[in-house]
Amino acid sequence: MSFRDSFRLIFLRLAPLSFILWLPVSQADWHGDIKLLSDYVYRGYSKSRGNPIVQANIDYQDTSGWFAGLGVSQVRFDDQQYADRAEIEIKPYLGWSLPLSTDWRAELSVSGYIYDNKIFNHSADYAEFYASLHYQGWLSARASIAPNAYQRHADVANYELTYRRDLLDTVQFSAGLGYNQAGALLGHDYFYWNAGLSWFATPYLSIDVRYVDVALPNQESEDHHDDFYPRQQENKYLFSVTLGF
């Protein structure tokens, strides 16, 4: 069994494991949320063809620094001509957070992207590995690598910088800048960015309004057949409502 196939099997086992971990555990912290988004924009392209979708996530954090979770999201790519197209994305993840000082914290994690069916007529399950560095609560940097992204024989690296600032007790400004080295997958590398406001209406309810943009060349109007060509998202406002616990 290849290295990549081994990780795929690990992630396929993480979903039931996450359910087992729901049993009460001392010195542990559980969080979850359900989110409604106007569009599932991911690193400059849409995973929902510009349509609203629903996501759910459950997360377990241990005081030793280990964390694990499971996310589920609707997806809809521009492959609607295929009857076996994917409609659900499952994202199990596992990681470790390490305090470096009173201000700095490092984090290592791995995530799986598992789909209920094919994407552009191909199996697309894959894994991605992350390394993050956080300064206090307002600045984060993250680098990641996805070997064989979407099973398209393309290794994709991504880099992100995120800034957060509390404007009021219940209002936070945040912005992000990313660079996606996706030339082997999409035909080009590109920058993407966002900026927006989050209003924490209650401890369990938040509303986010965000502007997103991306520096991508225009897609050619040719027949891509079964190529991977997700829809680009430029100059767009996104809205989301999150109910958490």
PDB file of C-alpha atoms in Angstrom:
ATOM      1  CA  MET A   1       0.000   0.000   0.000  1.00  0.00           C
ATOM      2  CA  SER A   2       1.366   3.413  -0.947  1.00  0.00           C
ATOM      3  CA  PHE A   3       2.014   6.237   1.544  1.00  0.00           C
ATOM      4  CA  ARG A   4      -0.895   8.268   0.140  1.00  0.00           C
ATOM      5  CA  ASP A   5      -3.300   5.322   0.201  1.00  0.00           C
ATOM      6  CA  SER A   6      -2.385   4.686   3.828  1.00  0.00           C
ATOM      7  CA  PHE A   7      -3.336   8.235   4.840  1.00  0.00           C
ATOM      8  CA  ARG A   8      -6.577   7.953   2.925  1.00  0.00           C
ATOM      9  CA  LEU A   9      -7.509   4.855   4.931  1.00  0.00           C
ATOM     10  CA  ILE A  10      -6.591   6.630   8.177  1.00  0.00           C
ATOM     11  CA  PHE A  11      -8.969   9.483   7.408  1.00  0.00           C
ATOM     12  CA  LEU A  12     -11.758   7.108   6.424  1.00  0.00           C
ATOM     13  CA  ARG A  13     -11.435   5.638   9.934  1.00  0.00           C
ATOM     14  CA  LEU A  14     -11.402   9.040  11.668  1.00  0.00           C
ATOM     15  CA  ALA A  15     -15.118   9.677  11.180  1.00  0.00           C
ATOM     16  CA  PRO A  16     -16.332   6.828  13.425  1.00  0.00           C
ATOM     17  CA  LEU A  17     -13.454   7.532  15.819  1.00  0.00           C
ATOM     18  CA  SER A  18     -14.636  11.129  16.242  1.00  0.00           C
ATOM     19  CA  PHE A  19     -18.058   9.800  17.224  1.00  0.00           C
ATOM     20  CA  ILE A  20     -16.535   7.436  19.791  1.00  0.00           C
ATOM     21  CA  LEU A  21     -14.591  10.335  21.299  1.00  0.00           C
ATOM     22  CA  TRP A  22     -17.921  11.940  22.186  1.00  0.00           C
ATOM     23  CA  LEU A  23     -17.923   9.888  25.374  1.00  0.00           C
ATOM     24  CA  PRO A  24     -17.313  12.083  28.456  1.00  0.00           C
ATOM     25  CA  VAL A  25     -13.620  12.739  29.036  1.00  0.00           C
ATOM     26  CA  SER A  26     -12.082  14.601  31.939  1.00  0.00           C
ATOM     27  CA  GLN A  27      -9.901  17.604  31.238  1.00  0.00           C
ATOM     28  CA  ALA A  28     -11.346  17.972  27.739  1.00  0.00           C
ATOM     29  CA  ASP A  29     -13.261  20.657  25.909  1.00  0.00           C
ATOM     30  CA  TRP A  30     -15.906  20.126  23.243  1.00  0.00           C
ATOM     31  CA  HIS A  31     -17.171  22.673  20.734  1.00  0.00           C
ATOM     32  CA  GLY A  32     -19.516  22.479  17.789  1.00  0.00           C
ATOM     33  CA  ASP A  33     -21.346  24.702  15.357  1.00  0.00           C
ATOM     34  CA  ILE A  34     -23.763  24.788  12.463  1.00  0.00           C
ATOM     35  CA  LYS A  35     -23.123  27.434   9.830  1.00  0.00           C
ATOM     36  CA  LEU A  36     -25.133  28.824   6.917  1.00  0.00           C
ATOM     37  CA  LEU A  37     -22.958  30.426   4.208  1.00  0.00           C
ATOM     38  CA  SER A  38     -23.947  32.378   1.114  1.00  0.00           C
ATOM     39  CA  ASP A  39     -21.116  30.618  -0.800  1.00  0.00           C
ATOM     40  CA  TYR A  40     -18.426  28.066   0.046  1.00  0.00           C
ATOM     41  CA  VAL A  41     -15.358  30.006  -1.115  1.00  0.00           C
ATOM     42  CA  TYR A  42     -12.114  28.096  -0.651  1.00  0.00           C
ATOM     43  CA  ARG A  43      -8.804  29.763  -1.531  1.00  0.00           C
ATOM     44  CA  GLY A  44     -10.256  31.806  -4.322  1.00  0.00           C
ATOM     45  CA  TYR A  45     -12.664  29.336  -5.886  1.00  0.00           C
ATOM     46  CA  SER A  46     -16.152  28.172  -5.037  1.00  0.00           C
ATOM     47  CA  LYS A  47     -17.019  24.695  -3.841  1.00  0.00           C
ATOM     48  CA  SER A  48     -20.748  25.430  -4.185  1.00  0.00           C
ATOM     49  CA  ARG A  49     -21.054  27.160  -7.596  1.00  0.00           C
ATOM     50  CA  GLY A  50     -21.944  30.405  -5.810  1.00  0.00           C
ATOM     51  CA  ASN A  51     -24.900  28.852  -3.993  1.00  0.00           C
ATOM     52  CA  PRO A  52     -25.695  28.922  -0.243  1.00  0.00           C
ATOM     53  CA  ILE A  53     -24.687  25.831   1.715  1.00  0.00           C
ATOM     54  CA  VAL A  54     -24.818  24.441   5.248  1.00  0.00           C
ATOM     55  CA  GLN A  55     -21.811  23.238   7.247  1.00  0.00           C
ATOM     56  CA  ALA A  56     -21.486  21.499  10.617  1.00  0.00           C
ATOM     57  CA  ASN A  57     -18.419  20.918  12.782  1.00  0.00           C
ATOM     58  CA  ILE A  58     -17.566  19.243  16.074  1.00  0.00           C
ATOM     59  CA  ASP A  59     -14.211  19.738  17.783  1.00  0.00           C
ATOM     60  CA  TYR A  60     -12.483  18.093  20.736  1.00  0.00           C
ATOM     61  CA  GLN A  61      -9.575  19.803  22.527  1.00  0.00           C
ATOM     62  CA  ASP A  62      -7.534  18.195  25.289  1.00  0.00           C
ATOM     63  CA  THR A  63      -5.631  20.214  27.856  1.00  0.00           C
ATOM     64  CA  SER A  64      -2.434  18.400  26.818  1.00  0.00           C
ATOM     65  CA  GLY A  65      -2.619  20.183  23.447  1.00  0.00           C
ATOM     66  CA  TRP A  66      -4.114  17.463  21.264  1.00  0.00           C
ATOM     67  CA  PHE A  67      -7.252  18.209  19.290  1.00  0.00           C
ATOM     68  CA  ALA A  68      -9.452  16.374  16.809  1.00  0.00           C
ATOM     69  CA  GLY A  69     -12.627  17.115  14.963  1.00  0.00           C
ATOM     70  CA  LEU A  70     -14.977  16.387  12.135  1.00  0.00           C
ATOM     71  CA  GLY A  71     -16.540  18.814   9.665  1.00  0.00           C
ATOM     72  CA  VAL A  72     -19.294  18.139   7.150  1.00  0.00           C
ATOM     73  CA  SER A  73     -20.272  20.477   4.316  1.00  0.00           C
ATOM     74  CA  GLN A  74     -22.440  20.557   1.244  1.00  0.00           C
ATOM     75  CA  VAL A  75     -20.478  20.951  -1.992  1.00  0.00           C
ATOM     76  CA  ARG A  76     -21.400  21.541  -5.612  1.00  0.00           C
ATOM     77  CA  PHE A  77     -18.711  21.847  -8.272  1.00  0.00           C
ATOM     78  CA  ASP A  78     -19.109  22.723 -11.955  1.00  0.00           C
ATOM     79  CA  ASP A  79     -19.470  19.062 -12.883  1.00  0.00           C
ATOM     80  CA  GLN A  80     -23.252  18.881 -12.847  1.00  0.00           C
ATOM     81  CA  GLN A  81     -23.296  16.899 -16.096  1.00  0.00           C
ATOM     82  CA  TYR A  82     -22.113  13.812 -14.212  1.00  0.00           C
ATOM     83  CA  ALA A  83     -24.635  11.665 -12.350  1.00  0.00           C
ATOM     84  CA  ASP A  84     -22.012  10.476  -9.846  1.00  0.00           C
ATOM     85  CA  ARG A  85     -20.994  13.995  -8.731  1.00  0.00           C
ATOM     86  CA  ALA A  86     -20.101  14.676  -5.094  1.00  0.00           C
ATOM     87  CA  GLU A  87     -22.523  16.597  -2.889  1.00  0.00           C
ATOM     88  CA  ILE A  88     -20.996  16.094   0.575  1.00  0.00           C
ATOM     89  CA  GLU A  89     -17.490  16.879   1.861  1.00  0.00           C
ATOM     90  CA  ILE A  90     -16.314  15.246   5.107  1.00  0.00           C
ATOM     91  CA  LYS A  91     -13.270  16.760   6.803  1.00  0.00           C
ATOM     92  CA  PRO A  92     -11.757  14.833   9.729  1.00  0.00           C
ATOM     93  CA  TYR A  93      -8.721  16.441  11.345  1.00  0.00           C
ATOM     94  CA  LEU A  94      -6.163  15.775  14.045  1.00  0.00           C
ATOM     95  CA  GLY A  95      -3.519  18.085  15.496  1.00  0.00           C
ATOM     96  CA  TRP A  96      -1.354  19.245  18.346  1.00  0.00           C
ATOM     97  CA  SER A  97      -0.987  22.755  19.775  1.00  0.00           C
ATOM     98  CA  LEU A  98       2.254  23.656  21.574  1.00  0.00           C
ATOM     99  CA  PRO A  99       2.712  26.862  23.631  1.00  0.00           C
ATOM    100  CA  LEU A 100       6.122  28.397  22.926  1.00  0.00           C
ATOM    101  CA  SER A 101       5.820  31.332  25.334  1.00  0.00           C
ATOM    102  CA  THR A 102       3.141  33.515  26.860  1.00  0.00           C
ATOM    103  CA  ASP A 103       2.602  35.146  23.451  1.00  0.00           C
ATOM    104  CA  TRP A 104       3.503  32.490  20.874  1.00  0.00           C
ATOM    105  CA  ARG A 105       1.901  29.154  20.053  1.00  0.00           C
ATOM    106  CA  ALA A 106       2.759  26.587  17.359  1.00  0.00           C
ATOM    107  CA  GLU A 107       0.391  24.075  15.843  1.00  0.00           C
ATOM    108  CA  LEU A 108       0.762  20.970  13.661  1.00  0.00           C
ATOM    109  CA  SER A 109      -2.230  19.232  12.109  1.00  0.00           C
ATOM    110  CA  VAL A 110      -3.444  17.023   9.302  1.00  0.00           C
ATOM    111  CA  SER A 111      -6.858  17.049   7.611  1.00  0.00           C
ATOM    112  CA  GLY A 112      -8.647  14.734   5.261  1.00  0.00           C
ATOM    113  CA  TYR A 113     -11.019  15.764   2.484  1.00  0.00           C
ATOM    114  CA  ILE A 114     -13.402  12.890   1.797  1.00  0.00           C
ATOM    115  CA  TYR A 115     -16.233  13.111  -0.734  1.00  0.00           C
ATOM    116  CA  ASP A 116     -19.377  11.040  -1.033  1.00  0.00           C
ATOM    117  CA  ASN A 117     -18.831  10.662  -4.767  1.00  0.00           C
ATOM    118  CA  LYS A 118     -16.595  11.843  -7.608  1.00  0.00           C
ATOM    119  CA  ILE A 119     -15.496  15.364  -8.565  1.00  0.00           C
ATOM    120  CA  PHE A 120     -15.274  16.058 -12.290  1.00  0.00           C
ATOM    121  CA  ASN A 121     -15.654  12.306 -12.890  1.00  0.00           C
ATOM    122  CA  HIS A 122     -12.655  11.381 -10.692  1.00  0.00           C
ATOM    123  CA  SER A 123     -12.199  10.077  -7.150  1.00  0.00           C
ATOM    124  CA  ALA A 124     -10.948  13.088  -5.170  1.00  0.00           C
ATOM    125  CA  ASP A 125     -10.237  12.125  -1.523  1.00  0.00           C
ATOM    126  CA  TYR A 126      -6.940  13.548  -0.278  1.00  0.00           C
ATOM    127  CA  ALA A 127      -4.993  14.694   2.794  1.00  0.00           C
ATOM    128  CA  GLU A 128      -3.405  18.034   3.694  1.00  0.00           C
ATOM    129  CA  PHE A 129      -0.706  18.786   6.288  1.00  0.00           C
ATOM    130  CA  TYR A 130      -0.511  22.121   8.173  1.00  0.00           C
ATOM    131  CA  ALA A 131       1.996  24.034  10.290  1.00  0.00           C
ATOM    132  CA  SER A 132       0.811  27.204  12.040  1.00  0.00           C
ATOM    133  CA  LEU A 133       2.247  29.925  14.239  1.00  0.00           C
ATOM    134  CA  HIS A 134       0.028  32.170  16.367  1.00  0.00           C
ATOM    135  CA  TYR A 135       0.923  35.416  18.142  1.00  0.00           C
ATOM    136  CA  GLN A 136      -1.361  36.266  21.052  1.00  0.00           C
ATOM    137  CA  GLY A 137      -4.918  36.230  19.745  1.00  0.00           C
ATOM    138  CA  TRP A 138      -4.638  38.524  16.768  1.00  0.00           C
ATOM    139  CA  LEU A 139      -2.029  37.261  14.259  1.00  0.00           C
ATOM    140  CA  SER A 140      -1.656  33.822  12.657  1.00  0.00           C
ATOM    141  CA  ALA A 141       0.515  32.387   9.901  1.00  0.00           C
ATOM    142  CA  ARG A 142      -0.061  28.990   8.321  1.00  0.00           C
ATOM    143  CA  ALA A 143       1.638  26.889   5.649  1.00  0.00           C
ATOM    144  CA  SER A 144       0.220  23.680   4.219  1.00  0.00           C
ATOM    145  CA  ILE A 145       0.971  21.026   1.632  1.00  0.00           C
ATOM    146  CA  ALA A 146      -1.547  18.724  -0.055  1.00  0.00           C
ATOM    147  CA  PRO A 147       0.197  15.816  -1.806  1.00  0.00           C
ATOM    148  CA  ASN A 148      -1.836  14.621  -4.780  1.00  0.00           C
ATOM    149  CA  ALA A 149      -4.581  17.219  -4.226  1.00  0.00           C
ATOM    150  CA  TYR A 150      -7.985  15.963  -5.414  1.00  0.00           C
ATOM    151  CA  GLN A 151      -6.059  12.893  -6.681  1.00  0.00           C
ATOM    152  CA  ARG A 152      -4.942  14.934  -9.703  1.00  0.00           C
ATOM    153  CA  HIS A 153      -1.229  14.055  -9.403  1.00  0.00           C
ATOM    154  CA  ALA A 154      -0.552  17.613  -8.226  1.00  0.00           C
ATOM    155  CA  ASP A 155       1.182  18.693  -5.015  1.00  0.00           C
ATOM    156  CA  VAL A 156      -0.346  21.996  -3.867  1.00  0.00           C
ATOM    157  CA  ALA A 157       1.253  24.283  -1.250  1.00  0.00           C
ATOM    158  CA  ASN A 158      -0.630  27.140   0.386  1.00  0.00           C
ATOM    159  CA  TYR A 159       0.393  30.036   2.656  1.00  0.00           C
ATOM    160  CA  GLU A 160      -1.927  32.251   4.713  1.00  0.00           C
ATOM    161  CA  LEU A 161      -1.635  35.237   7.045  1.00  0.00           C
ATOM    162  CA  THR A 162      -4.618  36.213   9.215  1.00  0.00           C
ATOM    163  CA  TYR A 163      -5.153  39.350  11.321  1.00  0.00           C
ATOM    164  CA  ARG A 164      -7.897  39.896  13.903  1.00  0.00           C
ATOM    165  CA  ARG A 165      -8.802  42.960  15.976  1.00  0.00           C
ATOM    166  CA  ASP A 166     -11.655  43.551  18.427  1.00  0.00           C
ATOM    167  CA  LEU A 167     -13.423  46.827  17.623  1.00  0.00           C
ATOM    168  CA  LEU A 168     -16.095  46.464  20.302  1.00  0.00           C
ATOM    169  CA  ASP A 169     -16.965  43.867  22.896  1.00  0.00           C
ATOM    170  CA  THR A 170     -19.111  42.044  20.337  1.00  0.00           C
ATOM    171  CA  VAL A 171     -17.596  43.170  17.010  1.00  0.00           C
ATOM    172  CA  GLN A 172     -14.355  41.918  15.497  1.00  0.00           C
ATOM    173  CA  PHE A 173     -12.531  42.934  12.317  1.00  0.00           C
ATOM    174  CA  SER A 174     -10.476  40.288  10.535  1.00  0.00           C
ATOM    175  CA  ALA A 175      -8.544  40.060   7.277  1.00  0.00           C
ATOM    176  CA  GLY A 176      -6.543  37.389   5.512  1.00  0.00           C
ATOM    177  CA  LEU A 177      -4.004  37.149   2.709  1.00  0.00           C
ATOM    178  CA  GLY A 178      -3.118  33.885   1.021  1.00  0.00           C
ATOM    179  CA  TYR A 179      -0.933  32.542  -1.758  1.00  0.00           C
ATOM    180  CA  ASN A 180      -1.918  29.274  -3.421  1.00  0.00           C
ATOM    181  CA  GLN A 181       0.821  27.420  -5.321  1.00  0.00           C
ATOM    182  CA  ALA A 182      -1.711  25.501  -7.380  1.00  0.00           C
ATOM    183  CA  GLY A 183      -0.067  25.715 -10.778  1.00  0.00           C
ATOM    184  CA  ALA A 184       0.125  21.938 -11.128  1.00  0.00           C
ATOM    185  CA  LEU A 185      -3.601  21.680 -10.327  1.00  0.00           C
ATOM    186  CA  LEU A 186      -5.197  24.829 -11.772  1.00  0.00           C
ATOM    187  CA  GLY A 187      -2.546  25.979 -14.258  1.00  0.00           C
ATOM    188  CA  HIS A 188      -1.412  29.019 -12.247  1.00  0.00           C
ATOM    189  CA  ASP A 189      -0.356  30.224  -8.791  1.00  0.00           C
ATOM    190  CA  TYR A 190      -2.275  33.154  -7.344  1.00  0.00           C
ATOM    191  CA  PHE A 191      -2.961  35.453  -4.380  1.00  0.00           C
ATOM    192  CA  TYR A 192      -6.329  35.687  -2.637  1.00  0.00           C
ATOM    193  CA  TRP A 193      -7.529  37.868   0.231  1.00  0.00           C
ATOM    194  CA  ASN A 194     -10.536  38.803   2.370  1.00  0.00           C
ATOM    195  CA  ALA A 195     -11.650  41.367   4.940  1.00  0.00           C
ATOM    196  CA  GLY A 196     -14.786  41.557   7.031  1.00  0.00           C
ATOM    197  CA  LEU A 197     -16.648  42.062  10.295  1.00  0.00           C
ATOM    198  CA  SER A 198     -17.999  39.493  12.733  1.00  0.00           C
ATOM    199  CA  TRP A 199     -20.778  40.360  15.165  1.00  0.00           C
ATOM    200  CA  PHE A 200     -21.117  38.047  18.163  1.00  0.00           C
ATOM    201  CA  ALA A 201     -24.765  38.657  18.916  1.00  0.00           C
ATOM    202  CA  THR A 202     -24.818  36.124  21.774  1.00  0.00           C
ATOM    203  CA  PRO A 203     -22.281  33.616  23.124  1.00  0.00           C
ATOM    204  CA  TYR A 204     -23.817  31.106  20.700  1.00  0.00           C
ATOM    205  CA  LEU A 205     -24.750  33.176  17.646  1.00  0.00           C
ATOM    206  CA  SER A 206     -22.511  35.166  15.294  1.00  0.00           C
ATOM    207  CA  ILE A 207     -22.977  36.887  11.932  1.00  0.00           C
ATOM    208  CA  ASP A 208     -20.132  37.562   9.498  1.00  0.00           C
ATOM    209  CA  VAL A 209     -19.994  39.884   6.465  1.00  0.00           C
ATOM    210  CA  ARG A 210     -16.880  39.577   4.309  1.00  0.00           C
ATOM    211  CA  TYR A 211     -15.395  40.823   1.053  1.00  0.00           C
ATOM    212  CA  VAL A 212     -13.271  38.364  -0.919  1.00  0.00           C
ATOM    213  CA  ASP A 213     -11.123  38.852  -3.997  1.00  0.00           C
ATOM    214  CA  VAL A 214      -8.567  36.840  -5.917  1.00  0.00           C
ATOM    215  CA  ALA A 215      -5.916  37.575  -8.548  1.00  0.00           C
ATOM    216  CA  LEU A 216      -6.679  34.919 -11.157  1.00  0.00           C
ATOM    217  CA  PRO A 217      -6.581  34.983 -14.952  1.00  0.00           C
ATOM    218  CA  ASN A 218      -9.922  34.636 -16.687  1.00  0.00           C
ATOM    219  CA  GLN A 219     -11.028  31.104 -17.424  1.00  0.00           C
ATOM    220  CA  GLU A 220     -11.134  30.192 -21.075  1.00  0.00           C
ATOM    221  CA  SER A 221     -14.497  29.221 -22.487  1.00  0.00           C
ATOM    222  CA  GLU A 222     -13.316  25.862 -23.779  1.00  0.00           C
ATOM    223  CA  ASP A 223     -14.590  22.344 -23.211  1.00  0.00           C
ATOM    224  CA  HIS A 224     -12.636  21.106 -20.206  1.00  0.00           C
ATOM    225  CA  HIS A 225     -14.118  17.600 -20.403  1.00  0.00           C
ATOM    226  CA  ASP A 226     -13.145  16.012 -17.052  1.00  0.00           C
ATOM    227  CA  ASP A 227     -10.438  18.536 -16.057  1.00  0.00           C
ATOM    228  CA  PHE A 228     -10.523  20.082 -12.599  1.00  0.00           C
ATOM    229  CA  TYR A 229     -11.793  23.639 -13.137  1.00  0.00           C
ATOM    230  CA  PRO A 230     -13.632  25.042 -10.089  1.00  0.00           C
ATOM    231  CA  ARG A 231     -15.415  28.368 -10.463  1.00  0.00           C
ATOM    232  CA  GLN A 232     -13.288  31.431  -9.710  1.00  0.00           C
ATOM    233  CA  GLN A 233     -14.634  34.017  -7.244  1.00  0.00           C
ATOM    234  CA  GLU A 234     -13.599  37.672  -7.616  1.00  0.00           C
ATOM    235  CA  ASN A 235     -14.972  40.894  -6.043  1.00  0.00           C
ATOM    236  CA  LYS A 236     -17.626  39.211  -3.962  1.00  0.00           C
ATOM    237  CA  TYR A 237     -19.331  39.713  -0.611  1.00  0.00           C
ATOM    238  CA  LEU A 238     -19.977  36.674   1.580  1.00  0.00           C
ATOM    239  CA  PHE A 239     -22.443  36.301   4.441  1.00  0.00           C
ATOM    240  CA  SER A 240     -22.551  33.618   7.112  1.00  0.00           C
ATOM    241  CA  VAL A 241     -24.558  32.872  10.249  1.00  0.00           C
ATOM    242  CA  THR A 242     -23.067  30.523  12.863  1.00  0.00           C
ATOM    243  CA  LEU A 243     -24.859  28.828  15.746  1.00  0.00           C
ATOM    244  CA  GLY A 244     -22.355  27.290  18.145  1.00  0.00           C
ATOM    245  CA  PHE A 245     -22.126  25.543  21.464  1.00  0.00           C
TER     246      PHE A 245
END
